[in-house]
Coordinates of C-alpha atoms (C1' of nucleotides) in Angstrom, one line a residue:
Chain A
X792 CA -12.8 6.7 -25.4
X793 CA -9.9 4.5 -24.0
X794 CA -11.8 0.4 -22.7
X795 CA -11.3 0.1 -19.6
X796 CA -11.7 -4.1 -18.9
X797 CA -10.2 -3.6 -14.7
X798 CA -13.4 -1.8 -13.5
X799 CA -14.5 -5.3 -13.8
X800 CA -12.3 -6.7 -11.3
X801 CA -13.5 -6.7 -7.9
X802 CA -10.3 -7.2 -6.3
X803 CA -8.6 -4.5 -8.8
X804 CA -11.6 -1.9 -7.9
X805 CA -11.2 -2.8 -4.0
X806 CA -7.5 -1.9 -5.0
X807 CA -8.3 1.5 -6.5
X808 CA -10.8 2.6 -4.1
X809 CA -9.0 2.7 -1.3
X810 CA -5.8 3.6 -2.6
X811 CA -8.2 6.9 -3.0
X812 CA -9.7 7.4 0.1
X813 CA -6.7 5.9 1.2
X814 CA -5.1 9.6 -0.1
X815 CA -7.9 11.4 0.7
X816 CA -8.2 11.0 4.2
X817 CA -4.1 11.0 4.9
X818 CA -3.9 14.6 3.2
X819 CA -6.9 15.4 5.8
X820 CA -4.9 14.0 9.3
X821 CA -2.1 15.5 7.7
X822 CA -2.7 19.1 9.5
X823 CA -3.1 17.1 12.8
X824 CA 0.2 15.7 12.0
X825 CA -0.8 12.2 12.8
X826 CA -1.4 9.1 10.4
X827 CA -4.0 6.8 9.6
X828 CA -1.5 4.4 11.4
X829 CA -0.7 6.5 14.5
X830 CA -4.9 7.3 14.8
X831 CA -5.9 3.3 14.0
X832 CA -3.2 3.1 17.1
X833 CA -4.6 6.1 19.1
X834 CA -8.4 4.4 19.1
X835 CA -6.9 1.1 20.1
X836 CA -5.1 2.2 23.1
X837 CA -7.6 4.2 24.1
X838 CA -10.4 1.0 24.1
X839 CA -7.6 -1.2 25.7
X840 CA -5.8 0.9 27.7
X841 CA -2.3 -0.8 29.3
X842 CA -2.7 -2.5 26.3
X843 CA 0.9 -4.6 24.6
X844 CA 3.0 -2.8 21.6
X845 CA 2.9 -6.8 20.2
X846 CA -0.8 -7.7 20.8
X847 CA -1.5 -4.2 19.5
X848 CA 1.0 -4.9 16.2
X849 CA -1.5 -8.4 16.0
X850 CA -5.0 -6.5 15.2
X851 CA -3.0 -4.2 12.6
X852 CA -1.1 -7.2 11.2
X853 CA 1.0 -4.1 11.9
X854 CA 5.3 -6.4 12.2
X855 CA 6.7 -6.2 14.6
X856 CA 9.5 -4.6 13.2
X857 CA 7.6 -1.9 12.4
X858 CA 5.6 -1.1 15.1
X859 CA 9.4 0.4 16.6
X860 CA 9.8 3.1 14.2
X861 CA 5.6 4.4 14.4
X862 CA 5.1 4.1 18.4
X863 CA 8.5 6.2 19.1
X864 CA 7.6 9.6 17.1
X865 CA 4.3 8.8 18.3
X866 CA 6.3 8.8 22.4
X867 CA 8.3 11.9 21.3
X868 CA 4.7 13.5 19.9
X869 CA 3.8 12.3 23.6
X870 CA 0.6 10.9 22.6
X871 CA 1.4 8.1 23.8
X872 CA 3.1 6.9 27.2
X873 CA 4.4 3.6 27.6
X874 CA 4.5 1.7 31.3
X875 CA 6.8 -1.6 32.4
X876 CA 3.5 -4.9 33.0
X877 CA 7.0 -6.7 33.6
X878 CA 10.5 -7.6 32.8
X879 CA 9.5 -8.3 29.3
X880 CA 6.2 -6.3 28.1
X881 CA 5.4 -2.2 28.1
X882 CA 1.7 -1.4 28.2
X883 CA 0.9 1.4 25.4
X884 CA -1.2 3.9 27.1
X885 CA -2.6 7.7 25.9
X886 CA -1.8 11.3 27.2
X887 CA -3.8 13.7 28.1
X888 CA -2.8 15.6 24.7
X889 CA -2.5 11.9 23.4
X890 CA -6.7 11.9 24.5
X891 CA -7.2 15.7 23.0
X892 CA -5.5 14.8 19.8
X893 CA -7.4 11.3 19.0
X894 CA -11.0 14.1 19.8
X895 CA -9.7 15.7 16.6
X896 CA -9.0 12.9 14.5
X897 CA -11.8 11.5 15.0
X898 CA -13.9 14.5 14.6
X899 CA -11.9 14.1 11.3
X900 CA -12.4 10.8 10.4
X901 CA -16.5 10.5 11.0
X902 CA -16.6 13.3 8.9
X903 CA -14.4 12.0 6.0
X904 CA -16.3 8.3 6.4
X905 CA -19.9 9.6 6.8
X906 CA -18.7 11.3 3.0
X907 CA -17.2 8.7 2.1
X908 CA -20.7 6.6 2.4
X909 CA -22.3 8.9 0.8
X910 CA -21.1 8.9 -2.2
X911 CA -22.7 4.9 -1.8
X912 CA -26.1 5.1 -3.4
X913 CA -28.1 4.6 -1.1
X914 CA -29.1 0.7 -2.6
X915 CA -25.2 -0.4 -1.5
X916 CA -24.9 2.3 1.2
X917 CA -26.5 -0.8 3.9
X918 CA -24.1 -3.8 1.9
X919 CA -20.1 -2.6 2.2
X920 CA -19.3 -3.0 5.2
X921 CA -20.6 -6.2 5.7
X922 CA -19.3 -7.0 2.5
X923 CA -16.0 -5.6 3.4
X924 CA -15.9 -7.3 6.3
X925 CA -15.5 -11.0 4.9
X926 CA -13.5 -10.3 2.0
X927 CA -11.3 -9.7 5.1
X928 CA -11.7 -11.7 8.4
X929 CA -11.2 -15.4 7.5
X930 CA -14.6 -17.0 6.7
X931 CA -13.8 -19.0 10.7
X932 CA -12.3 -15.6 12.0
X933 CA -15.6 -14.0 11.9
X934 CA -17.9 -15.3 14.6
Chain B
X1316 CA -11.4 -10.4 23.7
X1317 CA -9.4 -6.9 22.8
X1318 CA -11.8 -4.3 22.1
X1319 CA -12.2 -3.6 17.7
X1320 CA -13.7 0.0 17.0
X1321 CA -12.8 0.7 14.6
X1322 CA -14.3 -2.7 12.4
X1323 CA -17.4 -0.1 12.1
X1324 CA -14.9 2.2 10.0
X1325 CA -15.3 1.8 6.3
X1326 CA -12.7 3.0 5.5
X1327 CA -10.3 1.2 7.5
X1328 CA -12.2 -2.1 6.9
X1329 CA -11.5 -0.8 2.7
X1330 CA -8.1 -0.5 3.8
X1331 CA -7.6 -3.6 5.0
X1332 CA -9.6 -5.8 2.5
X1333 CA -7.8 -4.2 -0.3
X1334 CA -3.9 -4.5 1.4
X1335 CA -5.0 -8.8 2.6
X1336 CA -7.0 -9.3 -0.8
X1337 CA -3.5 -7.5 -2.4
X1338 CA -0.7 -9.6 -1.0
X1339 CA -3.3 -13.0 -2.2
X1340 CA -3.6 -11.4 -5.0
X1341 CA 0.1 -11.3 -5.2
X1342 CA 1.4 -14.7 -4.3
X1343 CA -0.5 -16.2 -7.1
X1344 CA 1.1 -14.2 -10.0
X1345 CA 4.7 -14.1 -8.5
X1346 CA 4.7 -17.2 -9.8
X1347 CA 4.2 -16.0 -13.3
X1348 CA 6.9 -13.9 -12.9
X1349 CA 5.1 -11.3 -12.4
X1350 CA 3.2 -8.0 -10.1
X1351 CA -0.4 -6.3 -9.6
X1352 CA 0.1 -3.3 -12.2
X1353 CA 1.9 -5.8 -14.9
X1354 CA -1.0 -7.1 -15.2
X1355 CA -3.3 -4.5 -15.1
X1356 CA -1.7 -3.5 -18.2
X1357 CA -1.1 -6.4 -20.2
X1358 CA -5.1 -6.8 -20.2
X1359 CA -4.9 -2.7 -21.0
X1360 CA -2.5 -3.0 -23.7
X1361 CA -4.3 -5.5 -25.2
X1362 CA -7.7 -4.0 -24.9
X1363 CA -5.9 -1.3 -26.7
X1364 CA -3.1 -2.5 -28.6
X1365 CA -1.2 1.2 -29.3
X1366 CA -2.1 2.9 -26.5
X1367 CA 1.1 5.6 -25.4
X1368 CA 2.8 4.8 -21.9
X1369 CA 1.4 8.2 -20.6
X1370 CA -2.6 7.4 -21.7
X1371 CA -1.7 4.0 -20.0
X1372 CA -0.4 6.1 -16.7
X1373 CA -3.2 8.4 -16.4
X1374 CA -5.7 5.1 -16.5
X1375 CA -3.9 3.5 -13.8
X1376 CA -3.2 6.3 -12.4
X1377 CA 0.8 5.7 -12.5
X1378 CA 2.8 8.8 -13.1
X1379 CA 5.0 9.2 -16.0
X1380 CA 7.9 8.7 -14.0
X1381 CA 6.6 5.1 -12.1
X1382 CA 5.2 3.6 -15.6
X1383 CA 9.0 4.3 -17.6
X1384 CA 10.3 0.6 -14.9
X1385 CA 7.7 -1.2 -15.2
X1386 CA 7.8 -0.7 -18.9
X1387 CA 11.6 -1.8 -19.2
X1388 CA 10.7 -5.0 -17.1
X1389 CA 7.5 -5.9 -19.1
X1390 CA 10.0 -5.2 -22.2
X1391 CA 13.0 -6.5 -21.4
X1392 CA 10.6 -9.9 -20.5
X1393 CA 9.6 -9.4 -24.4
X1394 CA 6.0 -9.0 -23.1
X1395 CA 5.4 -6.0 -24.8
X1396 CA 7.0 -4.0 -27.9
X1397 CA 7.1 -0.3 -28.6
X1398 CA 6.7 1.4 -32.0
X1399 CA 7.2 5.1 -32.5
X1400 CA 3.8 6.6 -33.3
X1401 CA 5.3 9.7 -34.7
X1402 CA 8.6 11.8 -33.7
X1403 CA 7.3 11.5 -29.4
X1404 CA 5.3 9.0 -28.9
X1405 CA 5.3 5.4 -28.9
X1406 CA 3.3 2.7 -29.2
X1407 CA 3.0 -0.1 -26.8
X1408 CA 1.7 -3.9 -27.8
X1409 CA 1.5 -7.5 -27.1
X1410 CA 4.0 -10.0 -28.1
X1411 CA 3.0 -13.1 -28.5
X1412 CA 4.9 -14.2 -25.8
X1413 CA 2.5 -11.2 -24.1
X1414 CA -0.6 -12.6 -25.4
X1415 CA 0.3 -15.8 -24.0
X1416 CA 1.5 -14.5 -20.5
X1417 CA -1.8 -12.5 -20.2
X1418 CA -3.7 -16.3 -20.8
X1419 CA -2.5 -17.3 -18.0
X1420 CA -2.6 -14.6 -15.8
X1421 CA -5.7 -14.2 -17.0
X1422 CA -6.7 -17.1 -15.0
X1423 CA -5.0 -16.6 -12.6
X1424 CA -7.0 -13.1 -11.6
X1425 CA -10.5 -15.2 -12.7
X1426 CA -10.3 -17.9 -9.4
X1427 CA -9.3 -15.3 -7.9
X1428 CA -11.6 -12.7 -8.3
X1429 CA -14.5 -15.3 -7.5
X1430 CA -12.5 -16.3 -4.5
X1431 CA -13.3 -13.0 -4.1
X1432 CA -16.5 -12.7 -5.1
X1433 CA -17.0 -15.9 -3.3
X1434 CA -16.4 -14.4 0.2
X1435 CA -19.0 -12.1 0.3
X1436 CA -22.6 -13.8 2.1
X1437 CA -24.9 -13.6 -1.0
X1438 CA -27.1 -11.0 0.0
X1439 CA -24.3 -8.3 -0.2
X1440 CA -22.5 -9.5 -3.2
X1441 CA -24.4 -7.6 -6.8
X1442 CA -23.4 -4.5 -4.2
X1443 CA -19.9 -4.5 -4.0
X1444 CA -18.7 -3.9 -7.1
X1445 CA -21.0 -0.2 -7.6
X1446 CA -20.4 0.4 -4.1
X1447 CA -16.8 0.5 -5.0
X1448 CA -16.3 1.6 -8.3
X1449 CA -18.5 4.9 -6.2
X1450 CA -15.5 5.0 -3.2
X1451 CA -13.6 5.3 -6.6
X1452 CA -14.2 7.8 -9.0
X1453 CA -15.3 11.2 -8.2
X1454 CA -19.1 11.4 -8.8
X1455 CA -18.7 14.2 -12.4
X1456 CA -16.3 11.1 -13.9
X1457 CA -19.2 8.1 -13.3
X1458 CA -21.4 9.0 -16.5
Chain C
dC1081 C1' 6.6 30.9 -36.0
dA1082 C1' 6.3 31.7 -31.8
dT1083 C1' 4.4 30.0 -26.8
dG1084 C1' 3.1 26.0 -24.2
dA1085 C1' 2.0 21.7 -24.4
dT1086 C1' 2.5 16.7 -24.6
dT1087 C1' 6.1 12.8 -23.7
dG1088 C1' 9.7 10.3 -22.5
dC1089 C1' 13.0 10.2 -19.0
dT1090 C1' 16.8 10.5 -14.7
dA1091 C1' 17.3 11.5 -10.7
dT1092 C1' 15.9 11.2 -5.8
dT1093 C1' 13.1 11.3 -1.3
dG1094 C1' 9.5 9.7 1.3
dT1095 C1' 6.5 6.0 3.2
dT1096 C1' 5.5 1.4 3.8
dC1097 C1' 6.3 -3.5 4.2
dA1098 C1' 8.5 -7.6 5.1
dT1099 C1' 13.0 -10.5 6.8
dA1100 C1' 16.7 -12.2 9.5
dG1101 C1' 18.6 -11.8 12.9
dC1102 C1' 19.3 -11.1 18.8
dA1103 C1' 19.0 -10.8 23.8
dA1104 C1' 15.9 -10.9 27.7
dA1105 C1' 12.3 -12.2 30.5
dA1106 C1' 8.1 -15.0 30.0
dA1107 C1' 5.8 -19.6 29.6
dT1108 C1' 6.1 -24.5 29.2
dT1109 C1' 7.5 -28.8 29.8
dA1110 C1' 10.7 -32.7 31.1
Chain D
dT918 C1' 13.5 -27.2 39.9
dA919 C1' 15.9 -27.4 35.2
dA920 C1' 15.8 -27.7 30.0
dT921 C1' 13.2 -25.8 26.6
dT922 C1' 10.5 -23.4 24.2
dT923 C1' 7.9 -18.8 22.9
dT924 C1' 7.7 -14.2 23.1
dT925 C1' 9.2 -9.2 23.2
dG926 C1' 10.9 -5.7 22.0
dC927 C1' 14.5 -4.5 19.4
dT928 C1' 17.8 -3.3 15.3
dA929 C1' 19.7 -3.4 10.4
dT930 C1' 18.2 -4.2 5.6
dG931 C1' 16.0 -4.3 1.5
dA932 C1' 12.0 -4.6 -2.1
dA933 C1' 8.2 -2.2 -3.3
dC934 C1' 5.3 1.5 -4.7
dA935 C1' 4.8 6.3 -5.2
dA936 C1' 5.9 11.7 -5.2
dT937 C1' 8.1 15.6 -7.0
dA938 C1' 11.1 17.9 -9.6
dG939 C1' 14.0 18.5 -14.1
dC940 C1' 14.7 18.4 -19.0
dA941 C1' 15.1 17.7 -24.1
dA942 C1' 12.8 16.4 -27.8
dT943 C1' 8.1 16.5 -30.0
dC944 C1' 3.8 18.1 -30.9
dA945 C1' 0.1 20.8 -31.3
dT946 C1' -2.2 25.9 -31.1
dG947 C1' -3.4 30.4 -31.7

DNA sequence: CATGATTGCTATTGTTCATAGCAAAAATTA
DNA sequence: TAATTTTTGCTATGAACAATAGCAATCATG
């Protein structure tokens, strides 16, 4: 049996866990024609109707330049609509089809998240989310 | 303030945490001229001298095809050496320079991992690694 | 020995993410 | 108000990473 010293590195295990679970979620969303970033955007647009592309990008840590093709794809699929706020900014909203698609996606995601948590032994389960949130957000941003 | 319903999705938070910590580690390794995959390979080669490229790829979940350029880069940098095991397989080993480089990298990584854990509130800290390991490895592979 | 699996590789593609630059439109400041 | 700075949405581009298909040589198996 090979030695695997990497198993004790939180950073490495984090990487592997994220990759594994990400690949699985991507596969489950594929039949809906959505990617992970699509769904997170749909969720945030639904929760914040009229949000601008740049504000959305800031929440998701996606650069403005990289938002363009993603939003274009979702607009072409008629999942979102853009409405001018002023001469510069554009607000985003879900279309009816977008809302319907999101509810399907949410079912997939909810099931997935539940299964994910089930894999974690009960004694660790409730610690996962707060621990990860602490890793992600800078200490001063956590308030 | 924008609503962020994503903060309660373990899968999403996992993704963000992995991305954030990964970017930081990449930045810290950059002065050494190493990437994350380089270091994980160096660690595994040191722990398992003579390991083949394909076995290494299996441990790291990197396809054989994608191992080629990585190993070539590290061989060109004279961090690793290849030695024929038989007519087909090739064993990998660290060179002296590779061992020296790894010890520097390990210092960086150890500091990084320690800081990572420090960000996690103490009551959650010891749960992170086992929880993540449970997510990553399939239930039947955990024994 | 014949078949099948493994190894290391080439070639190619797709996705993601980062940077630089740009014009138009705010917002800020003097 | 006028001048300057910032923000927004975009184009273009390149690096890194990962996935697939295919191939010849070699090894393991029945």
